[in-house]
mmCIF file of C-alpha atoms in Angstrom:
data_model
loop_
_atom_site.group_PDB
_atom_site.id
_atom_site.type_symbol
_atom_site.label_atom_id
_atom_site.label_comp_id
_atom_site.label_asym_id
_atom_site.label_seq_id
_atom_site.Cartn_x
_atom_site.Cartn_y
_atom_site.Cartn_z
ATOM 1 C CA UNK J 1 -13.432 -21.085 -28.029
ATOM 2 C CA UNK J 2 -12.565 -17.886 -29.850
ATOM 3 C CA UNK J 3 -10.299 -15.287 -28.335
ATOM 4 C CA UNK J 4 -11.629 -13.573 -25.246
ATOM 5 C CA UNK J 5 -11.219 -9.970 -24.262
ATOM 6 C CA UNK J 6 -9.823 -9.390 -20.768
ATOM 7 C CA UNK J 7 -9.045 -6.552 -18.439
ATOM 8 C CA UNK J 8 -6.966 -6.797 -15.291
ATOM 9 C CA UNK J 9 -6.884 -4.370 -12.412
ATOM 10 C CA UNK J 10 -3.683 -3.165 -10.823
ATOM 11 C CA UNK J 11 -2.411 -0.458 -8.507
ATOM 12 C CA UNK J 12 -2.861 3.009 -9.975
ATOM 13 C CA UNK J 13 0.599 4.110 -11.040
ATOM 14 C CA UNK J 14 1.863 0.597 -11.843
ATOM 15 C CA UNK J 15 -0.072 -0.026 -15.062
ATOM 16 C CA UNK J 16 3.086 -0.130 -17.200
ATOM 17 C CA UNK J 17 4.725 -2.659 -14.884
ATOM 18 C CA UNK J 18 1.644 -4.885 -14.905
ATOM 19 C CA UNK J 19 1.388 -4.585 -18.677
ATOM 20 C CA UNK J 20 4.949 -5.784 -19.211
ATOM 21 C CA UNK J 21 4.394 -8.736 -16.898
ATOM 22 C CA UNK J 22 1.182 -9.816 -18.655
ATOM 23 C CA UNK J 23 2.916 -9.478 -22.019
ATOM 24 C CA UNK J 24 5.825 -11.625 -20.813
ATOM 25 C CA UNK J 25 3.483 -14.340 -19.524
ATOM 26 C CA UNK J 26 0.995 -14.449 -22.405
ATOM 27 C CA UNK J 27 2.910 -13.076 -25.381
ATOM 28 C CA UNK J 28 0.125 -10.629 -26.218
ATOM 29 C CA UNK J 29 0.235 -6.864 -26.069
ATOM 30 C CA UNK J 30 -1.704 -5.114 -23.332
ATOM 31 C CA UNK J 31 -3.325 -1.692 -23.482
ATOM 32 C CA UNK J 32 -2.948 0.685 -20.533
ATOM 33 C CA UNK J 33 -5.751 2.474 -18.735
ATOM 34 C CA UNK J 34 -6.113 4.026 -15.293
ATOM 35 C CA UNK J 35 -5.820 1.245 -12.727
ATOM 36 C CA UNK J 36 -6.185 -1.505 -15.303
ATOM 37 C CA UNK J 37 -4.837 -3.022 -18.491
ATOM 38 C CA UNK J 38 -6.719 -4.714 -21.357
ATOM 39 C CA UNK J 39 -5.675 -7.564 -23.633
ATOM 40 C CA UNK J 40 -6.914 -10.531 -25.652
ATOM 41 C CA UNK J 41 -6.289 -14.158 -24.857
ATOM 42 C CA UNK J 42 -7.680 -17.614 -24.279
ATOM 43 C CA UNK J 43 -9.218 -19.432 -21.340
ATOM 44 C CA UNK J 44 -5.762 -20.875 -20.651
ATOM 45 C CA UNK J 45 -4.555 -17.340 -19.936
ATOM 46 C CA UNK J 46 -7.147 -17.062 -17.151
ATOM 47 C CA UNK J 47 -5.543 -20.015 -15.408
ATOM 48 C CA UNK J 48 -1.984 -18.936 -16.158
ATOM 49 C CA UNK J 49 -2.341 -15.328 -14.989
ATOM 50 C CA UNK J 50 -4.244 -16.168 -11.835
ATOM 51 C CA UNK J 51 -1.440 -18.540 -10.860
ATOM 52 C CA UNK J 52 1.623 -16.620 -12.017
ATOM 53 C CA UNK J 53 0.890 -12.899 -12.272
ATOM 54 C CA UNK J 54 2.600 -11.034 -9.433
ATOM 55 C CA UNK J 55 1.632 -7.402 -10.095
ATOM 56 C CA UNK J 56 -2.086 -7.525 -10.922
ATOM 57 C CA UNK J 57 -5.055 -7.736 -8.558
ATOM 58 C CA UNK J 58 -7.918 -9.300 -10.516
ATOM 59 C CA UNK J 59 -8.491 -10.666 -14.024
ATOM 60 C CA UNK J 60 -11.883 -10.146 -15.678
ATOM 61 C CA UNK J 61 -13.425 -11.513 -18.844
ATOM 62 C CA UNK J 62 -14.754 -8.404 -20.557
ATOM 63 C CA UNK J 63 -18.441 -8.635 -21.445
ATOM 64 C CA UNK J 64 -19.140 -5.110 -22.587
ATOM 65 C CA UNK J 65 -17.343 -1.837 -23.161
ATOM 66 C CA UNK J 66 -19.372 1.091 -24.423
ATOM 67 C CA UNK J 67 -20.543 4.618 -23.747
ATOM 68 C CA UNK J 68 -23.895 5.536 -22.250
ATOM 69 C CA UNK J 69 -26.068 8.487 -21.276
ATOM 70 C CA UNK J 70 -28.301 7.120 -18.517
ATOM 71 C CA UNK J 71 -29.444 4.067 -16.591
ATOM 72 C CA UNK J 72 -31.733 3.029 -19.447
ATOM 73 C CA UNK J 73 -28.684 2.697 -21.687
ATOM 74 C CA UNK J 74 -26.937 0.573 -19.068
ATOM 75 C CA UNK J 75 -29.973 -1.702 -18.884
ATOM 76 C CA UNK J 76 -30.103 -2.072 -22.676
ATOM 77 C CA UNK J 77 -26.369 -2.776 -22.935
ATOM 78 C CA UNK J 78 -26.455 -5.378 -20.174
ATOM 79 C CA UNK J 79 -29.641 -7.025 -21.433
ATOM 80 C CA UNK J 80 -28.248 -7.392 -24.953
ATOM 81 C CA UNK J 81 -25.524 -9.760 -23.735
ATOM 82 C CA UNK J 82 -25.566 -13.555 -23.576
ATOM 83 C CA UNK J 83 -24.798 -14.952 -20.105
ATOM 84 C CA UNK J 84 -25.640 -18.602 -20.708
ATOM 85 C CA UNK J 85 -22.000 -19.485 -21.442
ATOM 86 C CA UNK J 86 -20.898 -18.164 -18.052
ATOM 87 C CA UNK J 87 -23.791 -18.877 -15.679
ATOM 88 C CA UNK J 88 -25.719 -22.049 -15.039
ATOM 89 C CA UNK J 89 -29.407 -21.726 -14.147
ATOM 90 C CA UNK J 90 -28.789 -23.165 -10.669
ATOM 91 C CA UNK J 91 -26.051 -20.668 -9.872
ATOM 92 C CA UNK J 92 -26.355 -17.360 -8.049
ATOM 93 C CA UNK J 93 -24.752 -14.100 -9.069
ATOM 94 C CA UNK J 94 -24.061 -10.618 -7.765
ATOM 95 C CA UNK J 95 -23.126 -7.284 -9.293
ATOM 96 C CA UNK J 96 -20.246 -5.245 -7.831
ATOM 97 C CA UNK J 97 -20.265 -1.703 -9.188
ATOM 98 C CA UNK J 98 -17.914 1.238 -9.062
ATOM 99 C CA UNK J 99 -18.738 4.749 -10.221
ATOM 100 C CA UNK J 100 -16.589 7.800 -10.808
ATOM 101 C CA UNK J 101 -17.730 11.090 -12.262
ATOM 102 C CA UNK J 102 -20.874 13.200 -11.944
ATOM 103 C CA UNK J 103 -24.155 11.290 -12.383
ATOM 104 C CA UNK J 104 -27.712 11.490 -11.140
ATOM 105 C CA UNK J 105 -27.539 7.906 -9.856
ATOM 106 C CA UNK J 106 -25.407 5.844 -7.477
ATOM 107 C CA UNK J 107 -23.309 2.713 -7.847
ATOM 108 C CA UNK J 108 -26.151 0.848 -6.125
ATOM 109 C CA UNK J 109 -28.457 1.987 -8.918
ATOM 110 C CA UNK J 110 -26.001 0.608 -11.460
ATOM 111 C CA UNK J 111 -25.955 -2.747 -9.675
ATOM 112 C CA UNK J 112 -29.743 -2.850 -9.499
ATOM 113 C CA UNK J 113 -30.270 -2.006 -13.168
ATOM 114 C CA UNK J 114 -27.505 -4.258 -14.494
ATOM 115 C CA UNK J 115 -28.656 -7.099 -12.255
ATOM 116 C CA UNK J 116 -32.215 -6.871 -13.555
ATOM 117 C CA UNK J 117 -30.918 -6.793 -17.126
ATOM 118 C CA UNK J 118 -28.952 -10.011 -16.543
ATOM 119 C CA UNK J 119 -32.003 -11.719 -15.013
ATOM 120 C CA UNK J 120 -34.167 -10.653 -17.950
ATOM 121 C CA UNK J 121 -31.619 -11.671 -20.569
ATOM 122 C CA UNK J 122 -31.099 -15.104 -19.019
ATOM 123 C CA UNK J 123 -34.844 -15.652 -18.650
ATOM 124 C CA UNK J 124 -35.440 -14.783 -22.304
ATOM 125 C CA UNK J 125 -32.733 -17.237 -23.368
ATOM 126 C CA UNK J 126 -33.537 -20.152 -21.047
ATOM 127 C CA UNK J 127 -36.939 -19.553 -19.524
ATOM 128 C CA UNK J 128 -35.344 -19.690 -16.080
ATOM 129 C CA UNK J 129 -34.821 -16.939 -13.530
ATOM 130 C CA UNK J 130 -31.407 -16.467 -11.975
ATOM 131 C CA UNK J 131 -31.088 -15.876 -8.254
ATOM 132 C CA UNK J 132 -29.074 -13.096 -6.648
ATOM 133 C CA UNK J 133 -26.777 -13.730 -3.681
ATOM 134 C CA UNK J 134 -25.042 -10.568 -2.545
ATOM 135 C CA UNK J 135 -22.902 -12.226 0.127
ATOM 136 C CA UNK J 136 -21.547 -15.412 -1.435
ATOM 137 C CA UNK J 137 -22.445 -15.511 -5.125
ATOM 138 C CA UNK J 138 -21.256 -18.280 -7.406
ATOM 139 C CA UNK J 139 -20.435 -15.693 -10.074
ATOM 140 C CA UNK J 140 -19.477 -12.067 -9.550
ATOM 141 C CA UNK J 141 -19.995 -9.547 -12.340
ATOM 142 C CA UNK J 142 -18.234 -6.214 -12.128
ATOM 143 C CA UNK J 143 -19.588 -2.956 -13.546
ATOM 144 C CA UNK J 144 -17.514 0.186 -13.888
ATOM 145 C CA UNK J 145 -19.100 3.528 -14.674
ATOM 146 C CA UNK J 146 -16.525 6.212 -15.340
ATOM 147 C CA UNK J 147 -17.975 9.441 -16.656
ATOM 148 C CA UNK J 148 -19.751 8.269 -19.844
ATOM 149 C CA UNK J 149 -17.935 4.928 -20.111
ATOM 150 C CA UNK J 150 -19.500 1.627 -19.088
ATOM 151 C CA UNK J 151 -17.570 -1.609 -18.687
ATOM 152 C CA UNK J 152 -18.816 -5.031 -17.570
ATOM 153 C CA UNK J 153 -16.679 -8.027 -16.746
ATOM 154 C CA UNK J 154 -16.765 -11.414 -15.029
ATOM 155 C CA UNK J 155 -14.424 -11.783 -12.098
ATOM 156 C CA UNK J 156 -12.212 -14.852 -12.662
ATOM 157 C CA UNK J 157 -10.028 -14.245 -9.620
ATOM 158 C CA UNK J 158 -12.207 -13.791 -6.561
ATOM 159 C CA UNK J 159 -10.412 -11.899 -3.816
ATOM 160 C CA UNK J 160 -7.493 -9.774 -5.000
ATOM 161 C CA UNK J 161 -4.306 -11.619 -5.909
ATOM 162 C CA UNK J 162 -2.361 -9.550 -3.403
ATOM 163 C CA UNK J 163 -3.842 -11.970 -0.877
ATOM 164 C CA UNK J 164 -1.242 -14.637 -1.603
ATOM 165 C CA UNK J 165 -2.121 -16.880 1.314
ATOM 166 C CA UNK J 166 1.306 -16.928 2.947
ATOM 167 C CA UNK J 167 0.804 -14.052 5.395
ATOM 168 C CA UNK J 168 0.324 -15.808 8.717
ATOM 169 C CA UNK J 169 1.845 -12.769 10.461
ATOM 170 C CA UNK J 170 0.561 -9.316 9.549
ATOM 171 C CA UNK J 171 2.908 -6.421 10.176
ATOM 172 C CA UNK J 172 0.919 -3.284 11.110
ATOM 173 C CA UNK J 173 2.342 -1.399 8.109
ATOM 174 C CA UNK J 174 2.788 -4.251 5.655
ATOM 175 C CA UNK J 175 3.278 -3.581 1.970
ATOM 176 C CA UNK J 176 1.025 -5.317 -0.534
ATOM 177 C CA UNK J 177 2.824 -8.224 -2.240
ATOM 178 C CA UNK J 178 1.757 -6.904 -5.648
ATOM 179 C CA UNK J 179 3.530 -3.602 -4.931
ATOM 180 C CA UNK J 180 6.578 -5.404 -3.553
ATOM 181 C CA UNK J 181 6.782 -7.463 -6.730
ATOM 182 C CA UNK J 182 6.425 -4.331 -8.861
ATOM 183 C CA UNK J 183 9.291 -2.692 -6.940
ATOM 184 C CA UNK J 184 11.503 -5.663 -7.836
ATOM 185 C CA UNK J 185 10.749 -4.994 -11.488
ATOM 186 C CA UNK J 186 11.284 -1.244 -11.135
ATOM 187 C CA UNK J 187 14.706 -2.029 -9.664
ATOM 188 C CA UNK J 188 15.458 -4.404 -12.591
ATOM 189 C CA UNK J 189 16.159 -7.180 -10.125
ATOM 190 C CA UNK J 190 17.213 -10.647 -11.286
ATOM 191 C CA UNK J 191 18.114 -13.647 -9.159
ATOM 192 C CA UNK J 192 21.769 -13.098 -10.078
ATOM 193 C CA UNK J 193 21.772 -9.804 -8.150
ATOM 194 C CA UNK J 194 22.148 -9.446 -4.398
ATOM 195 C CA UNK J 195 19.152 -7.903 -2.651
ATOM 196 C CA UNK J 196 18.364 -6.699 0.853
ATOM 197 C CA UNK J 197 15.332 -5.277 2.563
ATOM 198 C CA UNK J 198 16.864 -3.725 5.694
ATOM 199 C CA UNK J 199 13.486 -2.881 7.265
ATOM 200 C CA UNK J 200 11.752 -6.068 6.235
ATOM 201 C CA UNK J 201 8.902 -6.192 8.771
ATOM 202 C CA UNK J 202 6.897 -9.272 7.796
ATOM 203 C CA UNK J 203 9.383 -9.991 4.963
ATOM 204 C CA UNK J 204 6.995 -9.410 2.050
ATOM 205 C CA UNK J 205 9.687 -7.984 -0.251
ATOM 206 C CA UNK J 206 12.234 -10.795 0.333
ATOM 207 C CA UNK J 207 9.490 -13.412 0.009
ATOM 208 C CA UNK J 208 8.356 -12.013 -3.343
ATOM 209 C CA UNK J 209 11.972 -12.013 -4.530
ATOM 210 C CA UNK J 210 12.487 -15.589 -3.349
ATOM 211 C CA UNK J 211 9.304 -16.758 -5.089
ATOM 212 C CA UNK J 212 10.554 -15.145 -8.306
ATOM 213 C CA UNK J 213 14.039 -16.632 -7.959
ATOM 214 C CA UNK J 214 12.723 -20.094 -7.141
ATOM 215 C CA UNK J 215 10.185 -20.109 -9.951
ATOM 216 C CA UNK J 216 7.340 -20.674 -7.503
ATOM 217 C CA UNK J 217 4.048 -19.186 -8.736
ATOM 218 C CA UNK J 218 3.202 -16.319 -6.368
ATOM 219 C CA UNK J 219 -0.387 -17.523 -6.047
ATOM 220 C CA UNK J 220 0.367 -21.237 -5.665
ATOM 221 C CA UNK J 221 -1.343 -21.349 -2.249
ATOM 222 C CA UNK J 222 -4.634 -19.962 -3.556
ATOM 223 C CA UNK J 223 -7.465 -22.479 -3.816
ATOM 224 C CA UNK J 224 -10.401 -20.087 -4.096
ATOM 225 C CA UNK J 225 -10.152 -18.765 -7.649
ATOM 226 C CA UNK J 226 -13.499 -17.511 -8.925
ATOM 227 C CA UNK J 227 -13.060 -19.195 -12.332
ATOM 228 C CA UNK J 228 -13.549 -22.576 -10.628
ATOM 229 C CA UNK J 229 -17.305 -21.837 -10.554
ATOM 230 C CA UNK J 230 -17.657 -20.421 -14.053
ATOM 231 C CA UNK J 231 -19.576 -22.543 -16.544
ATOM 232 C CA UNK J 232 -16.674 -22.378 -18.993
ATOM 233 C CA UNK J 233 -14.191 -23.753 -16.442
ATOM 234 C CA UNK J 234 -12.321 -26.790 -17.752
ATOM 235 C CA UNK J 235 -10.789 -28.758 -14.903
ATOM 236 C CA UNK J 236 -8.528 -30.859 -17.114
ATOM 237 C CA UNK J 237 -7.110 -27.776 -18.860
ATOM 238 C CA UNK J 238 -6.555 -25.984 -15.542
ATOM 239 C CA UNK J 239 -4.783 -28.944 -13.953
ATOM 240 C CA UNK J 240 -2.532 -29.158 -16.994
ATOM 241 C CA UNK J 241 -1.591 -25.473 -16.698
ATOM 242 C CA UNK J 242 -1.122 -25.839 -12.939
ATOM 243 C CA UNK J 243 1.118 -28.873 -13.357
ATOM 244 C CA UNK J 244 3.194 -27.205 -16.067
ATOM 245 C CA UNK J 245 3.550 -24.119 -13.892
ATOM 246 C CA UNK J 246 4.637 -26.029 -10.804
ATOM 247 C CA UNK J 247 7.141 -28.072 -12.828
ATOM 248 C CA UNK J 248 8.898 -24.818 -13.700
ATOM 249 C CA UNK J 249 10.034 -24.458 -10.096
ATOM 250 C CA UNK J 250 13.796 -24.393 -9.952
ATOM 251 C CA UNK J 251 15.904 -26.587 -7.732
ATOM 252 C CA UNK J 252 16.573 -25.007 -4.375
ATOM 253 C CA UNK J 253 19.662 -22.862 -4.705
ATOM 254 C CA UNK J 254 21.707 -20.233 -2.983
ATOM 255 C CA UNK J 255 20.294 -16.788 -3.593
ATOM 256 C CA UNK J 256 21.646 -13.512 -2.271
ATOM 257 C CA UNK J 257 18.327 -12.418 -0.769
ATOM 258 C CA UNK J 258 18.624 -10.801 2.656
ATOM 259 C CA UNK J 259 16.000 -9.687 5.157
ATOM 260 C CA UNK J 260 16.999 -7.468 8.083
ATOM 261 C CA UNK J 261 14.725 -6.195 10.828
ATOM 262 C CA UNK J 262 15.270 -4.249 14.035
ATOM 263 C CA UNK J 263 12.494 -5.853 16.060
ATOM 264 C CA UNK J 264 12.554 -9.542 16.938
ATOM 265 C CA UNK J 265 8.749 -9.837 16.872
ATOM 266 C CA UNK J 266 8.555 -8.709 13.256
ATOM 267 C CA UNK J 267 11.565 -10.818 12.302
ATOM 268 C CA UNK J 268 9.936 -13.954 13.697
ATOM 269 C CA UNK J 269 6.726 -13.052 11.875
ATOM 270 C CA UNK J 270 8.648 -12.658 8.638
ATOM 271 C CA UNK J 271 10.279 -16.043 9.129
ATOM 272 C CA UNK J 272 6.865 -17.660 9.651
ATOM 273 C CA UNK J 273 5.564 -15.987 6.487
ATOM 274 C CA UNK J 274 8.562 -17.232 4.506
ATOM 275 C CA UNK J 275 8.019 -20.767 5.774
ATOM 276 C CA UNK J 276 4.355 -20.677 4.737
ATOM 277 C CA UNK J 277 5.369 -19.364 1.306
ATOM 278 C CA UNK J 278 7.866 -22.213 0.945
ATOM 279 C CA UNK J 279 10.911 -19.957 0.528
ATOM 280 C CA UNK J 280 12.449 -19.794 4.013
ATOM 281 C CA UNK J 281 15.644 -21.519 2.861
ATOM 282 C CA UNK J 282 16.109 -18.965 0.074
ATOM 283 C CA UNK J 283 16.250 -15.934 2.420
ATOM 284 C CA UNK J 284 18.980 -14.961 4.844
ATOM 285 C CA UNK J 285 17.411 -13.332 7.921
ATOM 286 C CA UNK J 286 19.281 -11.063 10.319
ATOM 287 C CA UNK J 287 18.376 -8.835 13.249
ATOM 288 C CA UNK J 288 19.773 -5.352 12.693
ATOM 289 C CA UNK J 289 19.193 -1.597 12.614
ATOM 290 C CA UNK J 290 19.053 -0.162 9.075
ATOM 291 C CA UNK J 291 20.610 3.118 10.260
ATOM 292 C CA UNK J 292 23.785 1.346 11.500
ATOM 293 C CA UNK J 293 26.237 0.195 8.805
ATOM 294 C CA UNK J 294 27.804 -2.342 11.150
ATOM 295 C CA UNK J 295 24.519 -4.198 11.584
ATOM 296 C CA UNK J 296 24.244 -5.138 7.907
ATOM 297 C CA UNK J 297 25.224 -8.637 6.721
ATOM 298 C CA UNK J 298 28.778 -9.184 5.520
ATOM 299 C CA UNK J 299 27.864 -8.927 1.858
ATOM 300 C CA UNK J 300 27.790 -6.462 -1.018
ATOM 301 C CA UNK J 301 24.378 -5.473 -2.333
ATOM 302 C CA UNK J 302 23.279 -4.577 -5.844
ATOM 303 C CA UNK J 303 19.776 -3.556 -4.844
ATOM 304 C CA UNK J 304 18.109 -2.273 -1.687
ATOM 305 C CA UNK J 305 14.311 -2.437 -1.599
ATOM 306 C CA UNK J 306 12.478 -1.015 1.373
ATOM 307 C CA UNK J 307 9.096 0.023 2.711
ATOM 308 C CA UNK J 308 10.169 2.211 5.667
ATOM 309 C CA UNK J 309 7.986 3.938 8.272
ATOM 310 C CA UNK J 310 6.170 6.942 6.819
ATOM 311 C CA UNK J 311 5.897 8.895 10.078
ATOM 312 C CA UNK J 312 2.172 9.489 9.618
ATOM 313 C CA UNK J 313 0.982 8.400 13.030
ATOM 314 C CA UNK J 314 3.070 10.672 15.267
ATOM 315 C CA UNK J 315 5.573 13.516 14.882
ATOM 316 C CA UNK J 316 5.541 13.281 11.067
ATOM 317 C CA UNK J 317 7.875 16.224 10.520
ATOM 318 C CA UNK J 318 10.225 15.846 13.457
ATOM 319 C CA UNK J 319 11.471 12.275 13.290
ATOM 320 C CA UNK J 320 10.979 10.783 9.865
ATOM 321 C CA UNK J 321 13.456 12.929 7.949
ATOM 322 C CA UNK J 322 16.117 12.141 10.540
ATOM 323 C CA UNK J 323 15.387 8.422 10.178
ATOM 324 C CA UNK J 324 15.593 8.608 6.385
ATOM 325 C CA UNK J 325 18.805 10.605 6.483
ATOM 326 C CA UNK J 326 20.470 8.202 8.934
ATOM 327 C CA UNK J 327 19.358 5.276 6.788
ATOM 328 C CA UNK J 328 20.723 6.826 3.584
ATOM 329 C CA UNK J 329 24.052 7.650 5.205
ATOM 330 C CA UNK J 330 24.323 4.056 6.390
ATOM 331 C CA UNK J 331 23.739 2.860 2.833
ATOM 332 C CA UNK J 332 26.461 5.171 1.505
ATOM 333 C CA UNK J 333 28.871 3.555 3.928
ATOM 334 C CA UNK J 334 27.729 -0.026 3.358
ATOM 335 C CA UNK J 335 26.817 -0.162 -0.354
ATOM 336 C CA UNK J 336 28.067 2.964 -2.166
ATOM 337 C CA UNK J 337 27.355 1.581 -5.664
ATOM 338 C CA UNK J 338 23.952 0.034 -5.025
ATOM 339 C CA UNK J 339 20.518 1.022 -6.316
ATOM 340 C CA UNK J 340 17.784 1.880 -3.825
ATOM 341 C CA UNK J 341 14.056 1.492 -4.518
ATOM 342 C CA UNK J 342 11.955 2.902 -1.689
ATOM 343 C CA UNK J 343 8.237 3.538 -1.215
ATOM 344 C CA UNK J 344 6.991 6.254 1.119
ATOM 345 C CA UNK J 345 4.083 8.606 1.694
ATOM 346 C CA UNK J 346 6.488 11.099 3.283
ATOM 347 C CA UNK J 347 7.909 12.079 -0.092
ATOM 348 C CA UNK J 348 8.891 15.615 0.890
ATOM 349 C CA UNK J 349 10.839 14.375 3.917
ATOM 350 C CA UNK J 350 12.569 11.755 1.817
ATOM 351 C CA UNK J 351 13.589 14.284 -0.822
ATOM 352 C CA UNK J 352 15.055 16.502 1.892
ATOM 353 C CA UNK J 353 16.896 13.567 3.444
ATOM 354 C CA UNK J 354 18.273 12.454 0.071
ATOM 355 C CA UNK J 355 19.548 15.948 -0.673
ATOM 356 C CA UNK J 356 21.179 16.227 2.757
ATOM 357 C CA UNK J 357 22.803 12.800 2.375
ATOM 358 C CA UNK J 358 23.980 13.481 -1.182
ATOM 359 C CA UNK J 359 21.838 10.733 -2.726
ATOM 360 C CA UNK J 360 20.643 11.189 -6.309
ATOM 361 C CA UNK J 361 16.991 10.413 -7.086
ATOM 362 C CA UNK J 362 16.887 8.960 -10.606
ATOM 363 C CA UNK J 363 13.279 7.750 -10.704
ATOM 364 C CA UNK J 364 9.996 8.869 -9.153
ATOM 365 C CA UNK J 365 6.443 7.595 -9.603
ATOM 366 C CA UNK J 366 3.190 8.138 -7.740
ATOM 367 C CA UNK J 367 1.150 5.102 -6.775
ATOM 368 C CA UNK J 368 -1.828 4.420 -4.566
ATOM 369 C CA UNK J 369 -1.103 2.016 -1.713
ATOM 370 C CA UNK J 370 -4.666 1.354 -0.655
ATOM 371 C CA UNK J 371 -6.117 4.753 0.196
ATOM 372 C CA UNK J 372 -2.682 6.275 0.684
ATOM 373 C CA UNK J 373 -0.925 8.256 -2.042
ATOM 374 C CA UNK J 374 2.718 7.226 -2.005
ATOM 375 C CA UNK J 375 5.800 7.557 -4.195
ATOM 376 C CA UNK J 376 8.302 4.980 -5.301
ATOM 377 C CA UNK J 377 11.739 6.557 -5.575
ATOM 378 C CA UNK J 378 14.677 4.984 -7.354
ATOM 379 C CA UNK J 379 18.052 6.269 -6.177
ATOM 380 C CA UNK J 380 21.711 5.723 -6.909
ATOM 381 C CA UNK J 381 23.629 5.383 -3.669
#
């Protein structure tokens, strides 16, 4: 098969991080866009990225990328495409549409028009009518309308890759694994460096680090990839990629990956998550208060990664700055030469706390954590 065109979605604000990871895994250059990256590759890359990519959400085979003026143009664009290499006549499909900008139609209209175009195109080519299943389709086709741009793609992933499958305990303010993995890259972490998350909650950050250090594919527990139902799926080729990927796991070793948590309930949940992920032995867990230097493990740390409370639920102005300031002062005592990478929606309070504690902010980026606008700060302790 000739080269395919792909696009992958990621967290808005982390496109450059995702691009570098895709380039490192596939060896091809990726183009950046808002919330996604685009690149060329082969069917093997579909298997490889769905298994190994840690910072992207979904991988799509691009079907169409064009401009349009109205729904008639969308119908014509979608109808002009060949779907027989993706869909079998006995399979069902669904359209998932997103729309941004000012239009005289809705995303539901886009789905309706594009869906009819696919049915008509397939019928013209095969004489058979495809069936729609909105709840559990065999094949999901994604349409994005952004101002005058129209993009169609086939979902090869299914549910977002941030759903790793190891989270048996859900912390009420858990960070997405894809963001945790991106923070590791922002902090230039390698397995040779010592790392601690002193407010680890369900231990997502340490688990992502341990997966990286151990060479375990972050999505190795996933068994529901959407590409398994695509007509072009090659089981033998996938199993070969899967086997090669799993063989790359490193022998269990001693890594300086620490997880500290104040509350025993969350600590136990983090331990259960680490066991499910297969990396419990690679993480050193400890009960402790991140604002107390004496509670930290007897070790020196190169990197501190943390997703602290944001103070959004109660007393946002009164308590959160004090917490941040106490935390930063504890770090100055415990690890005065370390690098801190922290994500928070209370960016103003963190800036104030950093200034009061004499901590220099050397990096700052906005990202969307779900519906919440947050910032990832990089600091020199």
